[in-house]
């Protein structure tokens, strides 16, 4: 199943199912008013949702609507908890080499993770409104999962059972503000504005063989102002999502609707390009001894998507501009 949230005057929108080809939608608010509600009641609601999904994809649903990604919010417009990992070791290794950073002890054994703001996610076509270009505006293409309630102490071997949906996201970063916040040891606040999501979140079965070992085995494709930027493969993730869930739940329960990100998708193979500007800048520093690529400017556009082997876009595309605040 593919699930989306259509915008309405409420903060949480209204839940809809989306056809496999992303052309049609079916409102299912009579079953679950919001995706948060659906995740909280997944075991009892899933059979009815799948029945509507079959009708939608067979063309037998009279109430189907045309699906417009620009009318979609983030699948979960807000949630109780947003946790983001850093699970592609090539990304961290490049940063350490380029900027002569001390290695983080145990990063290959214990996942890196921070807790971000889950109260204001952006939809796939919404502008990214930020106060200043001087803050070092960067995109970060990632995969993510949405879980149901995870008991404290859940081991990695049982964590996959709690993944209800998989999604695609842009974890926007303000690189000029990050170093100071990292040095404080208190985590990110100003350096991590609202995160953006693709239009739909999908059940794991939608990925077929591309979902295995707790990883999304698909390339994540990024373009910046219409030019190719990278297509790193999600299968290179050092820690699988089941391991991230177990790490986060070691000392606390995870509430239903918790979103967990993979961190910037990155590959050791340079020909795959990058999923964030900061990584390209690190490569330039290593190769040329200088940074040649600037960060995003107002008016710039980023597009992030993931395609199945047949070329179809699994989640739809994140397609956004960076803009200054309105002066009106």
Short mmCIF file of C-alpha atoms in Angstrom, two decimals:
data_model
loop_
_atom_site.label_atom_id
_atom_site.label_comp_id
_atom_site.label_asym_id
_atom_site.label_seq_id
_atom_site.Cartn_x
_atom_site.Cartn_y
_atom_site.Cartn_z
CA UNK A 1 0.00 0.00 0.00
CA UNK A 2 0.95 3.59 -0.58
CA UNK A 3 -0.38 6.12 1.91
CA UNK A 4 -0.44 9.90 1.74
CA UNK A 5 -1.87 12.80 3.68
CA UNK A 6 -3.91 15.33 1.71
CA UNK A 7 -3.85 18.88 2.99
CA UNK A 8 -6.90 20.35 4.67
CA UNK A 9 -7.37 23.15 7.23
CA UNK A 10 -6.23 20.89 10.09
CA UNK A 11 -2.57 20.33 11.04
CA UNK A 12 -2.75 16.58 10.38
CA UNK A 13 -4.63 16.57 7.05
CA UNK A 14 -6.76 13.64 5.88
CA UNK A 15 -5.54 10.14 5.11
CA UNK A 16 -5.62 8.71 1.59
CA UNK A 17 -4.43 5.62 -0.23
CA UNK A 18 -2.56 6.20 -3.50
CA UNK A 19 -2.50 3.90 -6.51
CA UNK A 20 0.67 2.05 -7.44
CA UNK A 21 1.25 4.36 -10.40
CA UNK A 22 0.73 7.47 -8.22
CA UNK A 23 -2.13 8.77 -10.40
CA UNK A 24 -5.20 8.09 -8.24
CA UNK A 25 -6.11 8.48 -4.59
CA UNK A 26 -8.86 7.22 -2.31
CA UNK A 27 -9.78 9.07 0.84
CA UNK A 28 -10.05 6.67 3.75
CA UNK A 29 -10.91 9.04 6.58
CA UNK A 30 -13.95 6.85 7.33
CA UNK A 31 -11.47 4.18 8.38
CA UNK A 32 -8.72 6.34 9.86
CA UNK A 33 -8.84 10.13 9.97
CA UNK A 34 -5.05 10.53 9.93
CA UNK A 35 -1.94 8.46 9.32
CA UNK A 36 -1.02 8.83 12.98
CA UNK A 37 -4.32 7.18 13.90
CA UNK A 38 -3.72 4.43 11.35
CA UNK A 39 -0.27 3.64 12.74
CA UNK A 40 -1.64 3.53 16.28
CA UNK A 41 -4.39 1.07 15.22
CA UNK A 42 -2.55 -0.72 12.41
CA UNK A 43 -3.35 -4.33 13.28
CA UNK A 44 -7.11 -3.73 13.30
CA UNK A 45 -7.19 -1.32 10.33
CA UNK A 46 -4.80 -2.97 7.87
CA UNK A 47 -7.30 -5.50 6.43
CA UNK A 48 -9.83 -2.78 5.59
CA UNK A 49 -7.16 -0.52 4.14
CA UNK A 50 -5.88 -3.33 1.94
CA UNK A 51 -9.40 -3.97 0.66
CA UNK A 52 -9.70 -0.35 -0.46
CA UNK A 53 -6.21 -0.52 -1.94
CA UNK A 54 -7.14 -3.54 -4.07
CA UNK A 55 -10.23 -1.75 -5.37
CA UNK A 56 -8.24 1.39 -6.12
CA UNK A 57 -5.59 -0.43 -8.11
CA UNK A 58 -8.06 -2.62 -9.98
CA UNK A 59 -10.01 0.41 -11.20
CA UNK A 60 -13.22 -0.65 -9.46
CA UNK A 61 -13.37 2.20 -6.94
CA UNK A 62 -15.97 4.75 -8.08
CA UNK A 63 -14.84 7.38 -5.58
CA UNK A 64 -11.19 7.52 -6.73
CA UNK A 65 -9.69 10.99 -7.11
CA UNK A 66 -6.83 12.27 -9.22
CA UNK A 67 -3.72 12.33 -7.05
CA UNK A 68 -1.85 15.63 -7.05
CA UNK A 69 1.48 15.53 -5.17
CA UNK A 70 1.36 19.31 -4.68
CA UNK A 71 -1.81 18.82 -2.61
CA UNK A 72 -0.01 16.36 -0.32
CA UNK A 73 1.53 17.17 3.02
CA UNK A 74 4.25 14.99 4.47
CA UNK A 75 2.76 11.52 5.05
CA UNK A 76 2.97 12.35 8.75
CA UNK A 77 2.74 16.17 8.89
CA UNK A 78 3.79 16.02 12.52
CA UNK A 79 4.62 13.21 14.90
CA UNK A 80 5.77 12.52 18.42
CA UNK A 81 9.37 11.74 17.59
CA UNK A 82 11.85 12.16 14.74
CA UNK A 83 15.20 10.39 15.08
CA UNK A 84 17.92 10.53 12.46
CA UNK A 85 20.92 8.25 12.16
CA UNK A 86 24.20 8.50 10.31
CA UNK A 87 24.52 5.02 8.90
CA UNK A 88 26.63 5.38 5.76
CA UNK A 89 30.21 5.21 6.99
CA UNK A 90 31.67 6.55 3.74
CA UNK A 91 30.01 9.89 4.48
CA UNK A 92 31.62 10.23 7.89
CA UNK A 93 34.98 9.04 6.62
CA UNK A 94 35.02 11.69 3.89
CA UNK A 95 34.21 14.43 6.40
CA UNK A 96 36.96 13.29 8.73
CA UNK A 97 39.55 13.12 5.97
CA UNK A 98 38.65 16.42 4.30
CA UNK A 99 38.37 18.57 7.40
CA UNK A 100 40.85 16.71 9.64
CA UNK A 101 38.23 15.78 12.21
CA UNK A 102 38.93 13.32 14.98
CA UNK A 103 37.30 9.94 14.34
CA UNK A 104 34.28 9.12 16.51
CA UNK A 105 35.10 6.14 18.66
CA UNK A 106 32.94 3.10 17.99
CA UNK A 107 30.95 4.60 15.12
CA UNK A 108 31.18 1.28 13.26
CA UNK A 109 29.70 -0.55 16.25
CA UNK A 110 27.21 1.91 17.77
CA UNK A 111 24.89 3.94 15.51
CA UNK A 112 25.11 7.71 15.57
CA UNK A 113 21.68 9.28 16.08
CA UNK A 114 20.19 12.63 17.00
CA UNK A 115 16.66 13.64 17.96
CA UNK A 116 15.19 16.31 15.70
CA UNK A 117 11.97 18.30 15.57
CA UNK A 118 8.94 16.22 14.56
CA UNK A 119 6.32 18.94 14.93
CA UNK A 120 6.54 20.59 11.50
CA UNK A 121 7.38 18.38 8.52
CA UNK A 122 7.14 19.70 4.95
CA UNK A 123 5.37 18.10 2.00
CA UNK A 124 7.13 17.15 -1.25
CA UNK A 125 6.41 20.35 -3.17
CA UNK A 126 6.44 22.91 -0.38
CA UNK A 127 9.00 25.70 -0.48
CA UNK A 128 11.81 25.51 2.06
CA UNK A 129 11.61 28.91 3.72
CA UNK A 130 14.83 29.90 5.49
CA UNK A 131 16.10 33.17 6.93
CA UNK A 132 19.54 33.51 5.33
CA UNK A 133 21.74 32.08 2.60
CA UNK A 134 24.69 32.70 4.92
CA UNK A 135 23.61 29.77 7.08
CA UNK A 136 24.96 27.28 4.53
CA UNK A 137 21.78 25.70 3.13
CA UNK A 138 22.20 22.02 2.26
CA UNK A 139 19.92 19.15 1.27
CA UNK A 140 20.35 15.59 2.54
CA UNK A 141 18.65 12.72 0.72
CA UNK A 142 17.69 9.87 3.04
CA UNK A 143 15.42 6.88 3.43
CA UNK A 144 13.28 6.54 6.54
CA UNK A 145 10.85 4.26 8.33
CA UNK A 146 7.72 4.82 10.41
CA UNK A 147 7.17 2.39 13.29
CA UNK A 148 4.29 1.37 15.51
CA UNK A 149 4.81 1.25 19.26
CA UNK A 150 8.18 -0.29 20.08
CA UNK A 151 8.65 -1.61 23.64
CA UNK A 152 11.77 -0.62 25.52
CA UNK A 153 14.54 -3.16 25.04
CA UNK A 154 13.27 -4.52 21.73
CA UNK A 155 16.21 -6.37 20.12
CA UNK A 156 17.23 -5.90 16.51
CA UNK A 157 16.00 -9.41 15.71
CA UNK A 158 12.41 -8.36 16.44
CA UNK A 159 12.56 -4.73 15.40
CA UNK A 160 11.66 -5.27 11.73
CA UNK A 161 8.19 -6.39 12.86
CA UNK A 162 7.53 -2.84 14.06
CA UNK A 163 8.23 -1.13 10.72
CA UNK A 164 4.89 -0.20 9.16
CA UNK A 165 5.97 2.19 6.42
CA UNK A 166 9.06 3.24 4.47
CA UNK A 167 9.55 6.73 3.12
CA UNK A 168 11.95 9.17 1.46
CA UNK A 169 13.08 12.45 2.99
CA UNK A 170 15.21 15.56 2.68
CA UNK A 171 16.84 16.34 6.02
CA UNK A 172 17.62 20.00 5.36
CA UNK A 173 20.77 21.20 7.13
CA UNK A 174 22.27 24.63 7.81
CA UNK A 175 25.98 23.85 7.74
CA UNK A 176 27.26 27.16 9.08
CA UNK A 177 25.26 26.67 12.28
CA UNK A 178 26.08 23.00 12.86
CA UNK A 179 29.66 23.09 14.19
CA UNK A 180 28.90 25.20 17.25
CA UNK A 181 25.85 23.12 18.17
CA UNK A 182 27.83 19.90 17.82
CA UNK A 183 30.56 21.24 20.11
CA UNK A 184 28.07 22.01 22.88
CA UNK A 185 27.07 18.35 23.15
CA UNK A 186 23.41 19.33 23.38
CA UNK A 187 22.48 18.42 19.79
CA UNK A 188 20.99 20.29 16.86
CA UNK A 189 18.35 23.02 17.08
CA UNK A 190 19.03 25.91 14.70
CA UNK A 191 21.09 23.81 12.27
CA UNK A 192 18.17 21.47 11.54
CA UNK A 193 15.08 23.25 10.17
CA UNK A 194 11.94 21.39 9.08
CA UNK A 195 12.51 18.08 7.31
CA UNK A 196 10.75 17.41 3.98
CA UNK A 197 9.15 14.14 2.86
CA UNK A 198 8.04 12.52 -0.38
CA UNK A 199 4.30 12.40 -1.01
CA UNK A 200 3.77 8.78 -0.06
CA UNK A 201 4.99 6.31 2.52
CA UNK A 202 4.77 2.67 1.47
CA UNK A 203 4.39 -0.68 3.17
CA UNK A 204 7.55 -2.82 2.94
CA UNK A 205 5.97 -5.26 0.48
CA UNK A 206 5.83 -2.48 -2.14
CA UNK A 207 9.62 -2.71 -2.45
CA UNK A 208 9.74 -6.42 -3.22
CA UNK A 209 13.33 -7.68 -3.25
CA UNK A 210 14.58 -4.12 -2.73
CA UNK A 211 13.62 -4.41 0.97
CA UNK A 212 15.93 -6.83 2.74
CA UNK A 213 18.26 -6.86 5.72
CA UNK A 214 16.47 -3.80 7.07
CA UNK A 215 17.76 -1.72 4.15
CA UNK A 216 16.34 -0.08 1.03
CA UNK A 217 18.33 -1.56 -1.86
CA UNK A 218 17.59 1.20 -4.35
CA UNK A 219 19.53 4.19 -5.68
CA UNK A 220 18.54 7.55 -4.26
CA UNK A 221 18.59 10.04 -7.13
CA UNK A 222 19.35 13.71 -6.51
CA UNK A 223 19.38 16.65 -8.90
CA UNK A 224 20.16 20.28 -8.08
CA UNK A 225 18.76 22.96 -10.36
CA UNK A 226 18.02 20.30 -12.95
CA UNK A 227 21.53 18.83 -13.02
CA UNK A 228 22.53 15.38 -11.79
CA UNK A 229 24.11 15.44 -8.35
CA UNK A 230 24.21 11.79 -7.32
CA UNK A 231 22.55 8.38 -7.21
CA UNK A 232 24.10 6.61 -4.17
CA UNK A 233 22.65 3.22 -3.30
CA UNK A 234 20.74 2.63 -0.07
CA UNK A 235 22.04 -0.92 0.26
CA UNK A 236 25.38 0.43 1.53
CA UNK A 237 23.80 1.36 4.86
CA UNK A 238 26.16 0.08 7.58
CA UNK A 239 23.43 -0.32 10.22
CA UNK A 240 20.03 -1.58 9.07
CA UNK A 241 16.83 0.07 10.25
CA UNK A 242 16.22 -2.82 12.64
CA UNK A 243 19.51 -1.96 14.34
CA UNK A 244 18.58 1.72 14.52
CA UNK A 245 15.25 0.87 16.13
CA UNK A 246 16.94 -1.36 18.70
CA UNK A 247 19.48 1.38 19.44
CA UNK A 248 16.77 4.01 19.97
CA UNK A 249 14.62 1.68 22.10
CA UNK A 250 17.40 0.48 24.39
CA UNK A 251 16.32 2.66 27.31
CA UNK A 252 12.85 3.89 26.33
CA UNK A 253 9.66 2.98 24.51
CA UNK A 254 9.18 4.41 21.03
CA UNK A 255 5.68 5.77 20.47
CA UNK A 256 3.66 4.77 17.41
CA UNK A 257 4.45 7.16 14.58
CA UNK A 258 8.12 7.59 15.44
CA UNK A 259 10.09 8.34 12.25
CA UNK A 260 13.68 7.12 11.95
CA UNK A 261 16.01 8.29 9.18
CA UNK A 262 19.03 6.57 7.67
CA UNK A 263 21.25 9.61 7.46
CA UNK A 264 22.65 10.91 4.18
CA UNK A 265 22.86 8.10 1.65
CA UNK A 266 26.49 7.72 0.63
CA UNK A 267 28.69 5.23 -1.23
CA UNK A 268 32.43 4.63 -1.30
CA UNK A 269 32.20 4.58 -5.11
CA UNK A 270 32.80 8.20 -6.17
CA UNK A 271 30.97 7.64 -9.47
CA UNK A 272 27.69 7.45 -7.50
CA UNK A 273 27.94 11.13 -6.67
CA UNK A 274 26.51 12.46 -3.42
CA UNK A 275 23.18 13.09 -1.70
CA UNK A 276 24.30 16.28 0.03
CA UNK A 277 26.44 19.29 -0.87
CA UNK A 278 28.66 18.95 2.17
CA UNK A 279 29.92 15.59 0.97
CA UNK A 280 30.78 16.96 -2.48
CA UNK A 281 32.68 19.79 -0.79
CA UNK A 282 34.61 17.24 1.26
CA UNK A 283 35.57 15.35 -1.90
CA UNK A 284 36.73 18.60 -3.51
CA UNK A 285 38.85 19.37 -0.48
CA UNK A 286 40.48 15.94 -0.69
CA UNK A 287 40.99 16.00 -4.47
CA UNK A 288 41.86 19.64 -5.08
CA UNK A 289 42.80 21.09 -1.72
CA UNK A 290 39.97 23.61 -1.96
CA UNK A 291 36.17 23.80 -1.90
CA UNK A 292 34.65 24.63 -5.29
CA UNK A 293 30.93 24.17 -4.66
CA UNK A 294 28.83 26.64 -2.69
CA UNK A 295 25.69 25.87 -0.75
CA UNK A 296 22.14 26.55 -1.96
CA UNK A 297 20.92 30.02 -2.82
CA UNK A 298 17.38 31.37 -2.74
CA UNK A 299 15.55 30.18 -5.83
CA UNK A 300 17.54 26.93 -6.08
CA UNK A 301 15.60 23.71 -6.56
CA UNK A 302 16.39 20.19 -5.34
CA UNK A 303 14.73 17.01 -6.57
CA UNK A 304 15.09 13.69 -4.72
CA UNK A 305 13.51 10.41 -5.76
CA UNK A 306 14.01 6.64 -5.75
CA UNK A 307 13.06 4.39 -8.64
CA UNK A 308 12.31 0.70 -8.94
CA UNK A 309 14.07 -1.39 -11.62
CA UNK A 310 11.18 -0.68 -14.02
CA UNK A 311 11.86 3.07 -13.72
CA UNK A 312 8.76 3.93 -11.70
CA UNK A 313 9.11 6.34 -8.78
CA UNK A 314 8.29 4.44 -5.64
CA UNK A 315 7.52 7.35 -3.31
CA UNK A 316 6.98 10.14 -5.78
CA UNK A 317 9.57 12.91 -5.85
CA UNK A 318 10.59 15.56 -3.38
CA UNK A 319 10.78 18.66 -5.60
CA UNK A 320 11.36 21.90 -3.71
CA UNK A 321 12.71 25.42 -3.94
CA UNK A 322 14.63 27.27 -1.25
CA UNK A 323 13.13 30.72 -0.69
CA UNK A 324 13.48 33.71 1.61
CA UNK A 325 10.69 34.59 4.04
CA UNK A 326 7.89 36.67 2.60
CA UNK A 327 8.05 40.37 3.43
CA UNK A 328 4.29 40.82 3.11
#
